[in-house]
Amino acid sequence: MYKDKKVVFSGVQPSGMLTIGNYLGAIQNFPTFSEQYRCYYCVVDLHAITVRQNPAELRRRTYETLALYMACGLDPEKNVLFAQSHVSAHAELGWILDCYTMFGELSRMTQFKDKSAKNADNINAGLFTYPALMAADILLYQTELVPVGSDQKQHLELARDIATRFNGIYGDTFVVPEGFIPKAAARVMSLADPTKKMSKSDENENAVVRILDPKDVILRKFKRAVTDSGCEVRRGEGKAAIENLMSIYGAFAKKTPEEIEREFDGRGYGDFKAAVGEACADALAPVQAEFNRLMADKAYLEEVMAKGAAEAAHDTLRTMSKVRRKIGFTEIKR
Ligand code: TRP
């Protein structure tokens, strides 16, 4: 624990640009955490290399992800923002936890099964042990709360199991973390299929709106969004697509479902989808402007990363020395 504050930790992949689902369901709320919690937001470049990366692109995306988080309101003075590869304790504890994670457990991870199906020519050991590294990320900081998407629930459960197992063998070492999964209302669904969550890795680019999409792209994607039968902007049976658009509109324009139904009473889907696009583009404009400003200032981003890494590294020392001692590693006396 840090100065008696409980800890929030979240990791984000530097791959694929974040969507309005990530924004509305998660990132938008992150700045409020920092009043109550000690917050770590980590760009997980070690996890990224479990699938083959283009080096220049990985580097650029790491900067971009950091800049995007900051543009969404995460103040580097109030949060620890850093890159995973800058803090060697992640890899170190990752290895240790590999030895407390069972082959059978890792084999059951649905993300591993999905990713190995997609990358059949590169099913490497890192892809398999990915969840143990994620557990290390979390457990290193004695994290209480982990904001994650519902797709990461299984990994979080495993992190809890690993922590509990380790504590069972050696006595209390790690805090057993809780997930913080956005409630259904905050879930944004695909624009092509309202039964599926909007996913940043969707192959159909028209199904996802990204935080950094230019206005004309945003308008076009909403215009093409699937709708339901009928023509009324209302909630109800068989209205999943319209309900999804209503909740996106409501979140960006700060309107209730009742207000939206009244506003579009007697107007068609076309009008409505144009309004959703406008509201989304307007709300994202300041985020995009700030992102561009930050990306033009690499020196500042590097300064933020360096400071974040130094703080994070310092905060890992206690957990790491506890872990080493409990396992039975010898100590170097300095
Ligand atoms: N696996 C997460 C994802 O793909 C990213 C991640 C890595 C993470 N380490 C983490 C999330 C620790 C939360 C906590 O989204």
Tab-separated table of C-alpha atoms and ligand atoms in Angstrom:
chain	number	residue	atom	x	y	z
A	1	MET	CA	0.000	0.000	0.000
A	2	TYR	CA	1.202	3.466	-0.763
A	3	LYS	CA	0.649	6.153	1.844
A	4	ASP	CA	-2.446	4.253	2.960
A	5	LYS	CA	-4.083	4.546	-0.421
A	6	LYS	CA	-5.477	1.446	-2.047
A	7	VAL	CA	-4.069	0.579	-5.429
A	8	VAL	CA	-5.625	0.527	-8.891
A	9	PHE	CA	-3.641	-1.083	-11.715
A	10	SER	CA	-4.586	-1.389	-15.332
A	11	GLY	CA	-2.643	-2.454	-18.372
A	12	VAL	CA	-3.297	-1.541	-21.955
A	13	GLN	CA	-1.859	-3.091	-25.084
A	14	PRO	CA	0.009	-0.728	-27.398
A	15	SER	CA	-1.689	-2.406	-30.334
A	16	GLY	CA	-4.812	-1.387	-32.180
A	17	MET	CA	-6.194	2.015	-31.372
A	18	LEU	CA	-8.657	2.295	-28.516
A	19	THR	CA	-12.366	2.532	-29.257
A	20	ILE	CA	-15.237	4.610	-27.920
A	21	GLY	CA	-16.140	1.426	-26.003
A	22	ASN	CA	-12.838	1.633	-24.127
A	23	TYR	CA	-13.442	5.341	-23.646
A	24	LEU	CA	-17.023	5.267	-22.364
A	25	GLY	CA	-16.731	2.001	-20.470
A	26	ALA	CA	-13.397	2.611	-18.820
A	27	ILE	CA	-10.879	5.359	-19.572
A	28	GLN	CA	-13.362	8.177	-19.126
A	29	ASN	CA	-13.774	7.150	-15.478
A	30	PHE	CA	-10.088	6.652	-14.726
A	31	PRO	CA	-9.289	10.248	-13.737
A	32	THR	CA	-11.783	10.057	-10.844
A	33	PHE	CA	-9.973	7.063	-9.336
A	34	SER	CA	-6.847	9.031	-8.571
A	35	GLU	CA	-8.472	10.910	-5.710
A	36	GLN	CA	-9.089	7.728	-3.778
A	37	TYR	CA	-6.487	5.340	-5.094
A	38	ARG	CA	-2.844	5.134	-6.010
A	39	CYS	CA	-3.224	4.466	-9.750
A	40	TYR	CA	-0.867	2.734	-12.144
A	41	TYR	CA	-1.545	2.678	-15.882
A	42	CYS	CA	0.910	0.579	-17.775
A	43	VAL	CA	1.444	0.232	-21.511
A	44	VAL	CA	2.079	-3.504	-21.726
A	45	ASP	CA	4.728	-3.758	-24.418
A	46	LEU	CA	6.015	-7.071	-23.000
A	47	HIS	CA	2.599	-8.562	-23.591
A	48	ALA	CA	2.480	-7.061	-27.074
A	49	ILE	CA	5.419	-9.137	-28.321
A	50	THR	CA	3.490	-12.374	-27.767
A	51	VAL	CA	2.402	-11.685	-31.326
A	52	ARG	CA	4.976	-10.530	-33.855
A	53	GLN	CA	5.378	-6.744	-33.936
A	54	ASN	CA	6.968	-4.336	-36.340
A	55	PRO	CA	9.585	-2.559	-34.150
A	56	ALA	CA	8.992	0.987	-35.420
A	57	GLU	CA	5.258	0.517	-35.101
A	58	LEU	CA	5.472	-0.924	-31.589
A	59	ARG	CA	7.522	2.076	-30.512
A	60	ARG	CA	5.124	4.555	-32.096
A	61	ARG	CA	2.088	2.855	-30.599
A	62	THR	CA	3.622	2.881	-27.161
A	63	TYR	CA	3.948	6.663	-27.354
A	64	GLU	CA	0.470	6.935	-28.832
A	65	THR	CA	-1.149	4.857	-26.132
A	66	LEU	CA	0.490	6.909	-23.426
A	67	ALA	CA	-0.483	10.169	-25.146
A	68	LEU	CA	-4.039	8.966	-25.619
A	69	TYR	CA	-4.411	8.103	-21.943
A	70	MET	CA	-3.134	11.536	-21.032
A	71	ALA	CA	-5.421	13.186	-23.583
A	72	CYS	CA	-8.364	11.375	-21.958
A	73	GLY	CA	-7.558	13.151	-18.718
A	74	LEU	CA	-4.981	11.049	-16.914
A	75	ASP	CA	-2.666	13.529	-15.260
A	76	PRO	CA	0.890	12.171	-14.918
A	77	GLU	CA	1.228	14.084	-11.666
A	78	LYS	CA	-1.670	12.170	-10.144
A	79	ASN	CA	-1.160	8.763	-11.764
A	80	VAL	CA	1.816	6.567	-12.469
A	81	LEU	CA	1.995	6.253	-16.266
A	82	PHE	CA	4.701	3.986	-17.630
A	83	ALA	CA	5.826	1.332	-20.074
A	84	GLN	CA	6.014	-2.220	-18.764
A	85	SER	CA	9.434	-2.951	-20.300
A	86	HIS	CA	10.929	-0.030	-18.339
A	87	VAL	CA	10.318	-1.758	-15.020
A	88	SER	CA	12.239	-5.030	-14.980
A	89	ALA	CA	10.379	-6.396	-11.964
A	90	HIS	CA	7.440	-7.214	-14.266
A	91	ALA	CA	9.450	-9.745	-16.239
A	92	GLU	CA	11.137	-10.979	-13.096
A	93	LEU	CA	7.976	-11.649	-11.127
A	94	GLY	CA	6.398	-12.928	-14.331
A	95	TRP	CA	8.983	-15.701	-14.465
A	96	ILE	CA	8.536	-16.520	-10.802
A	97	LEU	CA	4.768	-16.736	-11.154
A	98	ASP	CA	5.175	-18.986	-14.196
A	99	CYS	CA	6.431	-21.513	-11.687
A	100	TYR	CA	3.251	-21.215	-9.641
A	101	THR	CA	0.873	-21.418	-12.581
A	102	MET	CA	-0.267	-24.746	-13.924
A	103	PHE	CA	-0.110	-25.919	-17.515
A	104	GLY	CA	-3.730	-26.996	-17.234
A	105	GLU	CA	-4.832	-23.560	-16.041
A	106	LEU	CA	-3.096	-21.795	-18.909
A	107	SER	CA	-4.501	-24.304	-21.405
A	108	ARG	CA	-8.016	-23.360	-20.399
A	109	MET	CA	-7.608	-19.640	-21.179
A	110	THR	CA	-9.979	-18.729	-23.986
A	111	GLN	CA	-7.767	-15.853	-25.144
A	112	PHE	CA	-4.892	-18.297	-25.626
A	113	LYS	CA	-7.124	-20.600	-27.637
A	114	ASP	CA	-8.402	-17.714	-29.791
A	115	LYS	CA	-4.975	-16.188	-30.344
A	116	SER	CA	-3.319	-19.485	-31.153
A	117	ALA	CA	-6.027	-20.178	-33.703
A	118	LYS	CA	-5.340	-16.766	-35.253
A	119	ASN	CA	-1.536	-17.071	-35.111
A	120	ALA	CA	-1.101	-20.736	-35.910
A	121	ASP	CA	2.437	-20.130	-37.199
A	122	ASN	CA	3.602	-18.465	-33.986
A	123	ILE	CA	2.172	-20.195	-30.924
A	124	ASN	CA	5.077	-19.196	-28.717
A	125	ALA	CA	5.621	-19.847	-25.012
A	126	GLY	CA	4.961	-16.195	-24.178
A	127	LEU	CA	1.506	-16.374	-25.693
A	128	PHE	CA	0.849	-19.323	-23.406
A	129	THR	CA	2.197	-17.763	-20.206
A	130	TYR	CA	0.727	-14.322	-20.955
A	131	PRO	CA	-1.707	-14.545	-17.994
A	132	ALA	CA	1.089	-15.212	-15.492
A	133	LEU	CA	2.824	-12.017	-16.625
A	134	MET	CA	-0.460	-10.184	-16.266
A	135	ALA	CA	-0.774	-11.583	-12.742
A	136	ALA	CA	2.718	-10.263	-12.034
A	137	ASP	CA	1.742	-6.783	-13.278
A	138	ILE	CA	-1.130	-6.728	-10.850
A	139	LEU	CA	0.379	-8.445	-7.828
A	140	LEU	CA	3.636	-6.444	-7.876
A	141	TYR	CA	1.819	-3.345	-6.629
A	142	GLN	CA	-0.440	-5.053	-4.068
A	143	THR	CA	-3.347	-4.002	-6.263
A	144	GLU	CA	-6.883	-4.059	-4.869
A	145	LEU	CA	-8.802	-3.034	-7.968
A	146	VAL	CA	-8.233	-3.855	-11.626
A	147	PRO	CA	-10.374	-2.077	-14.236
A	148	VAL	CA	-10.658	-4.469	-17.156
A	149	GLY	CA	-13.006	-5.348	-19.960
A	150	SER	CA	-15.170	-8.440	-19.588
A	151	ASP	CA	-12.806	-10.307	-21.957
A	152	GLN	CA	-10.122	-10.158	-19.255
A	153	LYS	CA	-12.258	-11.649	-16.499
A	154	GLN	CA	-10.769	-15.102	-16.889
A	155	HIS	CA	-7.210	-13.744	-16.667
A	156	LEU	CA	-8.106	-11.795	-13.570
A	157	GLU	CA	-9.628	-14.886	-11.967
A	158	LEU	CA	-6.366	-16.689	-12.661
A	159	ALA	CA	-4.371	-13.835	-11.097
A	160	ARG	CA	-6.502	-14.242	-7.985
A	161	ASP	CA	-5.887	-17.990	-7.969
A	162	ILE	CA	-2.137	-17.496	-8.352
A	163	ALA	CA	-2.080	-14.964	-5.505
A	164	THR	CA	-4.124	-17.243	-3.282
A	165	ARG	CA	-1.922	-20.227	-4.083
A	166	PHE	CA	1.280	-18.300	-3.368
A	167	ASN	CA	-0.147	-16.915	-0.119
A	168	GLY	CA	-1.214	-20.423	0.840
A	169	ILE	CA	2.310	-21.763	0.443
A	170	TYR	CA	4.300	-18.866	1.909
A	171	GLY	CA	1.868	-16.889	4.047
A	172	ASP	CA	0.387	-13.515	3.156
A	173	THR	CA	2.435	-12.011	0.373
A	174	PHE	CA	0.035	-10.602	-2.200
A	175	VAL	CA	-3.219	-8.725	-1.973
A	176	VAL	CA	-5.859	-10.758	-3.840
A	177	PRO	CA	-7.192	-8.274	-6.423
A	178	GLU	CA	-10.781	-7.563	-7.403
A	179	GLY	CA	-11.903	-6.802	-10.930
A	180	PHE	CA	-13.700	-3.615	-11.761
A	181	ILE	CA	-15.753	-4.491	-14.796
A	182	PRO	CA	-17.940	-1.765	-16.286
A	183	LYS	CA	-21.626	-2.435	-15.836
A	184	ALA	CA	-23.708	-3.486	-18.813
A	185	ALA	CA	-25.048	0.027	-19.362
A	186	ALA	CA	-21.518	1.245	-20.029
A	187	ARG	CA	-20.894	-1.468	-22.590
A	188	VAL	CA	-20.699	-0.317	-26.162
A	189	MET	CA	-21.626	-2.930	-28.741
A	190	SER	CA	-20.365	-3.411	-32.300
A	191	LEU	CA	-21.995	-1.160	-34.910
A	192	ALA	CA	-22.262	-4.179	-37.216
A	193	ASP	CA	-23.658	-6.643	-34.676
A	194	PRO	CA	-25.306	-5.362	-31.492
A	195	THR	CA	-24.989	-8.750	-29.789
A	196	LYS	CA	-21.183	-8.463	-29.837
A	197	LYS	CA	-19.040	-6.141	-27.757
A	198	MET	CA	-17.252	-3.413	-29.732
A	199	SER	CA	-13.723	-4.767	-29.928
A	200	LYS	CA	-10.602	-2.870	-30.901
A	201	SER	CA	-9.392	-5.908	-32.835
A	202	ASP	CA	-12.562	-6.385	-34.899
A	203	GLU	CA	-11.688	-7.167	-38.502
A	204	ASN	CA	-14.612	-5.118	-39.735
A	205	GLU	CA	-13.409	-1.543	-39.331
A	206	ASN	CA	-16.983	-0.259	-39.775
A	207	ALA	CA	-18.017	-2.043	-36.580
A	208	VAL	CA	-15.731	0.055	-34.381
A	209	VAL	CA	-15.365	3.751	-33.766
A	210	ARG	CA	-11.920	4.685	-32.536
A	211	ILE	CA	-11.179	7.577	-30.226
A	212	LEU	CA	-8.837	9.015	-32.841
A	213	ASP	CA	-11.080	8.542	-35.890
A	214	PRO	CA	-11.473	11.815	-37.813
A	215	LYS	CA	-14.903	13.400	-37.842
A	216	ASP	CA	-15.827	12.341	-41.385
A	217	VAL	CA	-14.948	8.737	-40.549
A	218	ILE	CA	-17.017	8.848	-37.367
A	219	LEU	CA	-20.028	10.255	-39.231
A	220	ARG	CA	-19.690	7.645	-41.957
A	221	LYS	CA	-19.402	4.715	-39.523
A	222	PHE	CA	-22.529	5.739	-37.639
A	223	LYS	CA	-24.353	6.312	-40.891
A	224	ARG	CA	-23.555	2.728	-41.885
A	225	ALA	CA	-24.345	1.248	-38.491
A	226	VAL	CA	-26.882	-1.565	-38.611
A	227	THR	CA	-30.346	-0.742	-37.318
A	228	ASP	CA	-33.356	-2.832	-36.359
A	229	SER	CA	-36.560	-3.375	-38.228
A	230	GLY	CA	-39.142	-0.639	-37.775
A	231	CYS	CA	-38.233	3.012	-37.933
A	232	GLU	CA	-38.724	4.428	-34.448
A	233	VAL	CA	-35.989	5.577	-32.140
A	234	ARG	CA	-37.226	3.677	-29.086
A	235	ARG	CA	-36.050	1.064	-26.658
A	236	GLY	CA	-37.718	-2.335	-26.591
A	237	GLU	CA	-37.915	-5.874	-27.859
A	238	GLY	CA	-35.887	-6.382	-31.039
A	239	LYS	CA	-34.262	-2.946	-30.691
A	240	ALA	CA	-30.747	-3.956	-29.670
A	241	ALA	CA	-29.030	-1.930	-32.404
A	242	ILE	CA	-31.016	1.231	-31.685
A	243	GLU	CA	-30.524	0.799	-27.943
A	244	ASN	CA	-26.783	0.599	-28.507
A	245	LEU	CA	-26.811	3.803	-30.555
A	246	MET	CA	-29.037	5.425	-27.933
A	247	SER	CA	-26.637	4.587	-25.166
A	248	ILE	CA	-23.686	5.937	-27.171
A	249	TYR	CA	-25.607	9.108	-27.948
A	250	GLY	CA	-26.758	9.410	-24.334
A	251	ALA	CA	-23.216	9.058	-23.038
A	252	PHE	CA	-21.716	11.649	-25.388
A	253	ALA	CA	-24.602	14.150	-25.441
A	254	LYS	CA	-25.411	13.562	-21.740
A	255	LYS	CA	-29.057	12.747	-22.355
A	256	THR	CA	-31.369	10.148	-20.817
A	257	PRO	CA	-33.145	7.504	-22.932
A	258	GLU	CA	-36.472	9.320	-22.338
A	259	GLU	CA	-35.016	12.592	-23.601
A	260	ILE	CA	-33.635	10.853	-26.665
A	261	GLU	CA	-36.955	9.167	-27.465
A	262	ARG	CA	-38.704	12.511	-27.200
A	263	GLU	CA	-36.083	14.286	-29.308
A	264	PHE	CA	-36.450	11.788	-32.163
A	265	ASP	CA	-40.161	11.182	-31.920
A	266	GLY	CA	-41.500	11.036	-35.477
A	267	ARG	CA	-38.025	11.262	-37.021
A	268	GLY	CA	-36.294	8.383	-38.773
A	269	TYR	CA	-33.129	6.403	-38.199
A	270	GLY	CA	-31.175	8.548	-40.674
A	271	ASP	CA	-31.581	11.735	-38.636
A	272	PHE	CA	-30.802	9.886	-35.464
A	273	LYS	CA	-27.615	8.252	-36.726
A	274	ALA	CA	-26.355	11.610	-37.993
A	275	ALA	CA	-26.959	13.092	-34.548
A	276	VAL	CA	-25.095	10.257	-32.830
A	277	GLY	CA	-22.127	10.828	-35.142
A	278	GLU	CA	-22.102	14.563	-34.483
A	279	ALA	CA	-22.330	14.129	-30.703
A	280	CYS	CA	-19.527	11.570	-30.722
A	281	ALA	CA	-17.247	13.665	-32.943
A	282	ASP	CA	-17.893	16.797	-30.855
A	283	ALA	CA	-17.112	15.016	-27.602
A	284	LEU	CA	-13.909	13.509	-28.983
A	285	ALA	CA	-12.598	16.677	-30.640
A	286	PRO	CA	-10.856	18.050	-27.514
A	287	VAL	CA	-9.325	14.632	-26.756
A	288	GLN	CA	-7.962	14.436	-30.297
A	289	ALA	CA	-6.560	17.964	-30.148
A	290	GLU	CA	-4.756	17.200	-26.907
A	291	PHE	CA	-3.464	13.919	-28.327
A	292	ASN	CA	-1.978	15.729	-31.318
A	293	ARG	CA	-0.385	18.317	-29.092
A	294	LEU	CA	1.226	15.605	-26.944
A	295	MET	CA	2.428	13.555	-29.895
A	296	ALA	CA	4.222	16.620	-31.199
A	297	ASP	CA	6.160	16.799	-27.935
A	298	LYS	CA	8.111	13.518	-27.692
A	299	ALA	CA	10.507	14.983	-25.166
A	300	TYR	CA	7.645	15.562	-22.766
A	301	LEU	CA	6.220	12.059	-23.298
A	302	GLU	CA	9.666	10.626	-22.606
A	303	GLU	CA	9.898	12.644	-19.437
A	304	VAL	CA	6.517	11.320	-18.297
A	305	MET	CA	7.542	7.725	-19.052
A	306	ALA	CA	10.859	8.097	-17.263
A	307	LYS	CA	9.237	9.535	-14.168
A	308	GLY	CA	6.508	6.896	-14.191
A	309	ALA	CA	9.030	4.087	-14.587
A	310	ALA	CA	11.179	5.392	-11.737
A	311	GLU	CA	8.192	5.618	-9.410
A	312	ALA	CA	6.833	2.247	-10.413
A	313	ALA	CA	10.237	0.575	-10.075
A	314	HIS	CA	10.607	2.013	-6.611
A	315	ASP	CA	7.160	0.776	-5.609
A	316	THR	CA	7.984	-2.802	-6.679
A	317	LEU	CA	10.965	-3.126	-4.344
A	318	ARG	CA	9.093	-4.166	-1.221
A	319	THR	CA	7.005	-6.831	-2.901
A	320	MET	CA	10.013	-8.200	-4.778
A	321	SER	CA	12.212	-8.504	-1.719
A	322	LYS	CA	9.390	-10.172	0.185
A	323	VAL	CA	8.879	-12.647	-2.657
A	324	ARG	CA	12.600	-13.436	-2.931
A	325	ARG	CA	12.937	-14.001	0.774
A	326	LYS	CA	9.872	-16.245	1.009
A	327	ILE	CA	10.884	-18.385	-1.932
A	328	GLY	CA	14.339	-18.927	-0.475
A	329	PHE	CA	16.562	-16.950	-2.822
A	330	THR	CA	19.780	-15.790	-1.209
A	331	GLU	CA	20.272	-12.117	-0.625
A	332	ILE	CA	23.057	-9.864	-1.762
A	333	LYS	CA	24.126	-7.760	1.205
A	334	ARG	CA	25.100	-4.290	0.053
B	1	TRP	N1	-4.376	-8.426	-20.944
B	1	TRP	C1	-4.900	-7.097	-20.913
B	1	TRP	C2	-5.662	-6.818	-22.216
B	1	TRP	O1	-5.363	-7.419	-23.225
B	1	TRP	C3	-3.818	-6.065	-20.742
B	1	TRP	C4	-3.125	-6.208	-19.426
B	1	TRP	C5	-1.858	-6.643	-19.209
B	1	TRP	C6	-3.679	-5.888	-18.153
B	1	TRP	N2	-1.567	-6.585	-17.882
B	1	TRP	C7	-2.648	-6.147	-17.207
B	1	TRP	C8	-4.920	-5.406	-17.730
B	1	TRP	C9	-2.862	-5.947	-15.849
B	1	TRP	C10	-5.124	-5.225	-16.378
B	1	TRP	C11	-4.103	-5.485	-15.449
B	1	TRP	O2	-6.534	-5.987	-22.227
